[in-house]
Short mmCIF file of C-alpha atoms in Angstrom, two decimals:
data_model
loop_
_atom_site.label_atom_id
_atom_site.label_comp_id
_atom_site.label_asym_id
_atom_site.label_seq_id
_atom_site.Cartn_x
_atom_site.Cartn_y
_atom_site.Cartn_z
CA UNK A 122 -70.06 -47.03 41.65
CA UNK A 123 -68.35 -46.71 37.94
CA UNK A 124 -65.77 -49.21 37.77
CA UNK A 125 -63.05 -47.82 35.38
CA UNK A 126 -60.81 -49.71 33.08
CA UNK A 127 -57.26 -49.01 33.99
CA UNK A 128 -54.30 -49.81 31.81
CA UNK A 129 -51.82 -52.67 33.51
CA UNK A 130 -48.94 -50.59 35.03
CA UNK A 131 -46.26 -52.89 33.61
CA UNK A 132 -47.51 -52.13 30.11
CA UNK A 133 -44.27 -51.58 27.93
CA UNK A 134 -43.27 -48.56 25.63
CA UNK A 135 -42.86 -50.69 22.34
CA UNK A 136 -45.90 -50.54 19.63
CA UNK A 137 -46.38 -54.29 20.10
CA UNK A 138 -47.28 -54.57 23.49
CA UNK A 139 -49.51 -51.27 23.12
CA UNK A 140 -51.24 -53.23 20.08
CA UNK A 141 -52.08 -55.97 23.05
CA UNK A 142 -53.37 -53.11 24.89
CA UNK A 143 -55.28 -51.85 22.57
CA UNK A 144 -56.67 -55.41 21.27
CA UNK A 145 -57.70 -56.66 25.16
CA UNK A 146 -59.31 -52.93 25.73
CA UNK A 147 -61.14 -53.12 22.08
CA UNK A 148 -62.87 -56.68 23.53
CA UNK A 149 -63.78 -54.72 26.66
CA UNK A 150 -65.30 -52.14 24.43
CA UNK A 151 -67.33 -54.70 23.05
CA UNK A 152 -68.81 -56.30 26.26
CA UNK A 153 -69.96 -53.02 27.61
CA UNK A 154 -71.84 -52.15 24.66
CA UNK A 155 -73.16 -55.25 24.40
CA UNK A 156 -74.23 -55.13 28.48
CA UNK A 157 -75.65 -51.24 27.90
CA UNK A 158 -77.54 -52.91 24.90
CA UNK A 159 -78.68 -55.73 26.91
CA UNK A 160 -79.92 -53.43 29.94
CA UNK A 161 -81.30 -50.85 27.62
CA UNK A 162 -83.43 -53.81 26.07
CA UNK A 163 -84.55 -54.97 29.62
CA UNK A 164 -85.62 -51.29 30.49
CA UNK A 165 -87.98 -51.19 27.20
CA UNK A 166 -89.15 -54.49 28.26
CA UNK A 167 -90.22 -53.34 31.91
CA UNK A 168 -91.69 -49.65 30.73
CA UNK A 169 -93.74 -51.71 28.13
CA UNK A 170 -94.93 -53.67 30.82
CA UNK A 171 -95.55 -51.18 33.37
CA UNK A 172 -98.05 -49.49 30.80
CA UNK A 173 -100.11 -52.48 30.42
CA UNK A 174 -100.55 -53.27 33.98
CA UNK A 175 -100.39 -49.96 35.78
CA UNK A 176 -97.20 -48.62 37.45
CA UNK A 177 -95.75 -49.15 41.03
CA UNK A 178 -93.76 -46.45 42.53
CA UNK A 179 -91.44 -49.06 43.98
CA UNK A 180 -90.70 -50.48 40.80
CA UNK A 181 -90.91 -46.93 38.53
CA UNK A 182 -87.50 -46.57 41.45
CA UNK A 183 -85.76 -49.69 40.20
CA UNK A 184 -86.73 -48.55 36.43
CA UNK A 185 -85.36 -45.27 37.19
CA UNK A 186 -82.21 -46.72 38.93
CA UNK A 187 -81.87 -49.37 35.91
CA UNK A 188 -82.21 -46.50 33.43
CA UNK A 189 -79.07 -44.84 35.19
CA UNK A 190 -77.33 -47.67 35.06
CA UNK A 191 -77.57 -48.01 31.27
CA UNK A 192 -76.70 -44.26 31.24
CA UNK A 193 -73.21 -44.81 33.10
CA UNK A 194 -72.65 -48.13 31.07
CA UNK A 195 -73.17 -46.16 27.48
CA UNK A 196 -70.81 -43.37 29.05
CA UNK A 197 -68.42 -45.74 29.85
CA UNK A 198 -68.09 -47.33 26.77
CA UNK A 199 -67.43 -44.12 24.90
CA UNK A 200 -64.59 -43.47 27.00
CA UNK A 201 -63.10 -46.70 26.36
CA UNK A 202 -63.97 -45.95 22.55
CA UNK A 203 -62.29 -42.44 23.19
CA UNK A 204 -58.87 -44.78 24.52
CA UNK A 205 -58.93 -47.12 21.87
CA UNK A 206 -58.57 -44.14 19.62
CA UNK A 207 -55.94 -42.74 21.43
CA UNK A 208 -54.48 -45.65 21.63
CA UNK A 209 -54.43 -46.28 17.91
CA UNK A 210 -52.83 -43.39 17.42
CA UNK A 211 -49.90 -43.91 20.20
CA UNK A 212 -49.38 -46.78 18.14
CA UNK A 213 -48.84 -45.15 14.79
CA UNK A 214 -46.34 -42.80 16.77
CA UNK A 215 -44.66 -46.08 17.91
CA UNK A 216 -44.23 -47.81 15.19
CA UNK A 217 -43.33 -44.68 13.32
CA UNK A 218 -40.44 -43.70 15.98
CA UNK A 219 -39.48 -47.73 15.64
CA UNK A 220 -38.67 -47.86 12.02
CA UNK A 221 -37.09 -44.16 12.42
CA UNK A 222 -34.52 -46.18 15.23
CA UNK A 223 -34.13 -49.38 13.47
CA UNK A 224 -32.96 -47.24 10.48
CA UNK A 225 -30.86 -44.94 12.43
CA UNK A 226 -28.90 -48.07 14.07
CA UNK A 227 -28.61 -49.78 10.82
CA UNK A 228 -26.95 -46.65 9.33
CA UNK A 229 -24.64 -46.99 12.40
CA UNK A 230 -23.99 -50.52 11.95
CA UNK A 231 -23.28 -50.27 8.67
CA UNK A 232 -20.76 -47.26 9.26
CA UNK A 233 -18.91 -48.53 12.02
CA UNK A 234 -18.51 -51.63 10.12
CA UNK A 235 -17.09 -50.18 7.12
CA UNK A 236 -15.02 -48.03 9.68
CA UNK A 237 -13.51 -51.22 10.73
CA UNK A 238 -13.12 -53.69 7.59
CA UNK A 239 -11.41 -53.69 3.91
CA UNK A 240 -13.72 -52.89 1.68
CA UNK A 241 -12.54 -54.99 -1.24
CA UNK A 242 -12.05 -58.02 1.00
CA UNK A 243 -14.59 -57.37 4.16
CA UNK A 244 -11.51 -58.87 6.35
CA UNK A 245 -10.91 -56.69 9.51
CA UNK A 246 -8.98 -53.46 8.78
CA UNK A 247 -5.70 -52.03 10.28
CA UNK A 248 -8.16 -50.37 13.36
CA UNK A 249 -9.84 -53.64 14.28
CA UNK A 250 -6.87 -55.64 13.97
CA UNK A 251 -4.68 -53.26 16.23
CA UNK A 252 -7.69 -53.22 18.86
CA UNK A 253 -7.49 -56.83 18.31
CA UNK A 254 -3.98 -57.46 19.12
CA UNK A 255 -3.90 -54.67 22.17
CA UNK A 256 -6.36 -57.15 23.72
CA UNK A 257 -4.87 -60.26 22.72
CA UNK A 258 -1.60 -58.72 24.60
CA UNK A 259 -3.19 -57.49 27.86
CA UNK A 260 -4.96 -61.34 28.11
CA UNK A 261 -1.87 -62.97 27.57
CA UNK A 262 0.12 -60.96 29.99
CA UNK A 263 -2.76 -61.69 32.78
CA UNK A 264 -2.58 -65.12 32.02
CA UNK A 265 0.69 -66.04 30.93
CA UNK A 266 -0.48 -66.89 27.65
CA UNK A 267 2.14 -66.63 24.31
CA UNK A 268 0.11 -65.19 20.83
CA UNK A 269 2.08 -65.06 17.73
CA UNK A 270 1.71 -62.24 14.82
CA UNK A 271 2.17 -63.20 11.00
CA UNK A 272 2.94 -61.16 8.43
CA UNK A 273 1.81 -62.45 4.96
CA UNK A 274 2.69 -60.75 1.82
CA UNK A 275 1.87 -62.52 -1.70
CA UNK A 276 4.83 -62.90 -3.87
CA UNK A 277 4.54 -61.68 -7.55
CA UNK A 278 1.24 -60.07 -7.04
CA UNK A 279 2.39 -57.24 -8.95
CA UNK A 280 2.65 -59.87 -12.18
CA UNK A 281 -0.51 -60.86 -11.96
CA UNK A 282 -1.90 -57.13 -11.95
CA UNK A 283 0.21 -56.37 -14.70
CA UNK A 284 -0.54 -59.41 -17.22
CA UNK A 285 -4.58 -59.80 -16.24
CA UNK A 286 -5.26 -56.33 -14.67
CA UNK A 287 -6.34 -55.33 -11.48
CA UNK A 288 -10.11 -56.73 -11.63
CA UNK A 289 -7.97 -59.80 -11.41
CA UNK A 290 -5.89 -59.15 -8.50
CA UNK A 291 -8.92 -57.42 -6.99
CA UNK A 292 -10.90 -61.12 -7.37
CA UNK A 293 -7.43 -62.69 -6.19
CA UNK A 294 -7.17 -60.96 -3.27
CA UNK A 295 -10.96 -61.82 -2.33
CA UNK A 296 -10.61 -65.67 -2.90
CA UNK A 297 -6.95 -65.37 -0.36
CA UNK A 298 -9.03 -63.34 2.13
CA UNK A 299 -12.03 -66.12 1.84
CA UNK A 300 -9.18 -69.07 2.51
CA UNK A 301 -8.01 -67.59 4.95
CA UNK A 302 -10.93 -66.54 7.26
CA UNK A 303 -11.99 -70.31 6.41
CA UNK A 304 -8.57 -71.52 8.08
CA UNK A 305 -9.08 -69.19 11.37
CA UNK A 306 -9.73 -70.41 14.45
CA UNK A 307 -13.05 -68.54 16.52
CA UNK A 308 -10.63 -66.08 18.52
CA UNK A 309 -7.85 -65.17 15.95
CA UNK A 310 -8.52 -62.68 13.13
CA UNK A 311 -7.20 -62.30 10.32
CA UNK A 312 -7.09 -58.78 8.43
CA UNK A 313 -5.88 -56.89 5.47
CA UNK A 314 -3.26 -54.91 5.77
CA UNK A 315 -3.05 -53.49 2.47
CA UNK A 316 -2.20 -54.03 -1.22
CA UNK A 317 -1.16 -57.83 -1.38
CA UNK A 318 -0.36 -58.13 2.80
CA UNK A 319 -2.26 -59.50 5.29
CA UNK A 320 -1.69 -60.02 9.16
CA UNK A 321 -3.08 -63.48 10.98
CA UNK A 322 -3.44 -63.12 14.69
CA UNK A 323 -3.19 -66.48 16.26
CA UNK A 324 -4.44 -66.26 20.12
CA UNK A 325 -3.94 -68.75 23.54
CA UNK A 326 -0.57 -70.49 21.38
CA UNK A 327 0.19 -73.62 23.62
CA UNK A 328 3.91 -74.03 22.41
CA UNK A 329 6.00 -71.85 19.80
CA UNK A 330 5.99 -74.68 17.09
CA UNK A 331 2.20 -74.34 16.71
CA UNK A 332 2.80 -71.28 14.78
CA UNK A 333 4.92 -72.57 12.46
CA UNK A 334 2.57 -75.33 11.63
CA UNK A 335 -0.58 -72.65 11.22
CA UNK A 336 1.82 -70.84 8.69
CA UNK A 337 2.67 -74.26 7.05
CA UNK A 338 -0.97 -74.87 6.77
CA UNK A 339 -1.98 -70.98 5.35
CA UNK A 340 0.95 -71.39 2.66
CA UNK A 341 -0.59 -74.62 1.33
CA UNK A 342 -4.26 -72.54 1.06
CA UNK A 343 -2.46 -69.77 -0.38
CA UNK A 344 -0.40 -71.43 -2.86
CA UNK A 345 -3.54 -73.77 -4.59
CA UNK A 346 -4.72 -72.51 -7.53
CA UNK A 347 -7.38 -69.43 -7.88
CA UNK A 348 -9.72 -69.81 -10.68
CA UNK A 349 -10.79 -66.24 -11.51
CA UNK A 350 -12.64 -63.97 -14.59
CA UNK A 351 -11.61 -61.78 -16.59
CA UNK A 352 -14.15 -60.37 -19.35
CA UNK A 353 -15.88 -63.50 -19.15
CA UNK A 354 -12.72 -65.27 -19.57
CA UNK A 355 -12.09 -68.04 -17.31
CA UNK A 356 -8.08 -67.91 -16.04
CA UNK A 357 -6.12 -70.07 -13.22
CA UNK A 358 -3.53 -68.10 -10.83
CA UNK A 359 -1.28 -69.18 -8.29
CA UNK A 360 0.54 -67.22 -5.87
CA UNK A 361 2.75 -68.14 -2.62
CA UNK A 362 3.31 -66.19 0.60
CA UNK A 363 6.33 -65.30 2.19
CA UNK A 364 5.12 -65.52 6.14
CA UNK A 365 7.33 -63.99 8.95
CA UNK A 366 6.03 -64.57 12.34
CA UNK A 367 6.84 -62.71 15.28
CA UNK A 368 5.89 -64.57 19.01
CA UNK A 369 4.59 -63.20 22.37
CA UNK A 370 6.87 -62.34 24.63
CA UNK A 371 9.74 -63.98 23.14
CA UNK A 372 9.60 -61.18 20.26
CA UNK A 373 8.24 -58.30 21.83
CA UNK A 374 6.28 -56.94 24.58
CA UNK A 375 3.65 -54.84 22.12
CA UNK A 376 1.59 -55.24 19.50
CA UNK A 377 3.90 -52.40 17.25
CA UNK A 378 6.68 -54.35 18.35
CA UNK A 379 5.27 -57.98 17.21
CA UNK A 380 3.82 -56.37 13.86
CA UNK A 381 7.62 -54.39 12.98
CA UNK A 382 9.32 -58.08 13.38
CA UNK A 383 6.98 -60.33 11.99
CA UNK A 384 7.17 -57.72 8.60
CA UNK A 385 10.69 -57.90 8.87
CA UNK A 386 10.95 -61.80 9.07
CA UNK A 387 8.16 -61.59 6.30
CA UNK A 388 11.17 -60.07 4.13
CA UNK A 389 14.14 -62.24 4.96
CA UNK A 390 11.48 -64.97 4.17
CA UNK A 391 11.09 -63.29 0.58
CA UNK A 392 14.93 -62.51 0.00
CA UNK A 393 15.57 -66.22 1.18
CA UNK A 394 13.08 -67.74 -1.62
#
């Protein structure tokens, strides 16, 4: 009886584990040929010696049956040749429908990233933020957490645009977006809203005062000086923030209402300064 090679029925679809398949099946290939060479050697070896010393019908039977053998051995490894090959070229298709998907979801990534960050600054846009915040809300309100929402809006940005240009304020605005994102903790976020204003999410606030100590802390990173280029000249900036923070639930029970007071504190801040 032909014993056929069968393919493990847990093989996987990706081209690596067919490239096992194929590797284990190509060493299987190899021992059969190497048994139908073996047998076929044998055969010679008996026919040669039948000649010399006259043939019995017993053994011309065996010979025969031996010869058969070798027959369904040499089959069997072309078959297996004939899988290899199609194997090999399953492969191909795999790795060829692989690198088409790995593209694809790299084009995805890439667009539902930019769909969701600043472009200049990489900082989590409006969209993300607001997502953000809606979740922030409905975890505090399960757990009677409080979150508080800053507003942060650089004062005399326009200045700086206006006496160095806006390659300046562009690298300004990167270097406030890097200090800040440094400062964050794991769950907060910090985004830009846009032109010189940027919104800090704090998350799980134990006790009102701890936001006012965060904004202390951001208005010390904001204020130190920003070394920047401009034409290959080397210039210093400074800037400071006016902050106006707005706390869950004391403030507001949604994230439009916690974002409309913290902007208007934000001003009162300025108008106080």
């Amino acid at each position: 009886m032909r014993h056929r090679n069968r393919l493990p029925t847990n093989v996987i679809a990706p081209a690596a584990s067919l490239a096992n398949v194929l590797d284990k099946s190509e060493q299987i290939t190899g021992r059969v040929e190497e048994c139908a060479e073996e047998l076929s050697a044998v055969n010679v070896a008996l026919n040669d010696q039948l000649n010399s010393e006259g043939i019995h019908p017993g053994v011309i039977g065996a010979i025969e049956q031996s010869q058969g053998i070798e027959t369904k051995i040499q089959d069997a490894a072309e078959e297996l040749s004939a899988v290899n090959r199609a194997l090999e070229v399953e492969i191909e298709v795999r790795h060829n429908l692989e690198d088409q998907l790995s593209s694809t979801q790299a084009t995805a990534d890439t667009a539902r990233h930019a769909s969701l960050h600043d472009p200049l600054t990489s900082l989590p846009n409006r969209t993300l933020l607001n997502d953000r915040l809606e979740h922030g809300l409905a975890q505090a309100k399960r757990h009677g957490w409080m979150l508080a929402v800053m507003f942060i809006d650089l004062d005399n940005f326009k200045n700086i645009n206006d006496t160095h240009g806006h390659a300046a304020g562009d690298q300004l605005l990167q270097v406030i977006a890097s200090r800040l994102k440094g400062a964050m903790r794991a769950d907060d976020t910090v985004s830009r809203q846009g032109g010189d204003e940027f919104l800090y999410l704090l998350l799980e606030l134990k006790q009102e005062a701890d936001a006012t100590l965060v904004a202390d802390k951001l208005t010390r990173l904001i204020s130190a000086p920003c070394d920047l280029s401009v034409d290959g000249t080397a210039i210093a900036v400074a800037v400071r923030p006016s902050i106006g923070i707005a706390i869950f639930p004391r403030d507001g029970q949604s994230g439009e209402a916690l974002i409309k007071i913290a902007d208007s504190a934000m001003y009162r801040a300025k108008s106080d300064k």
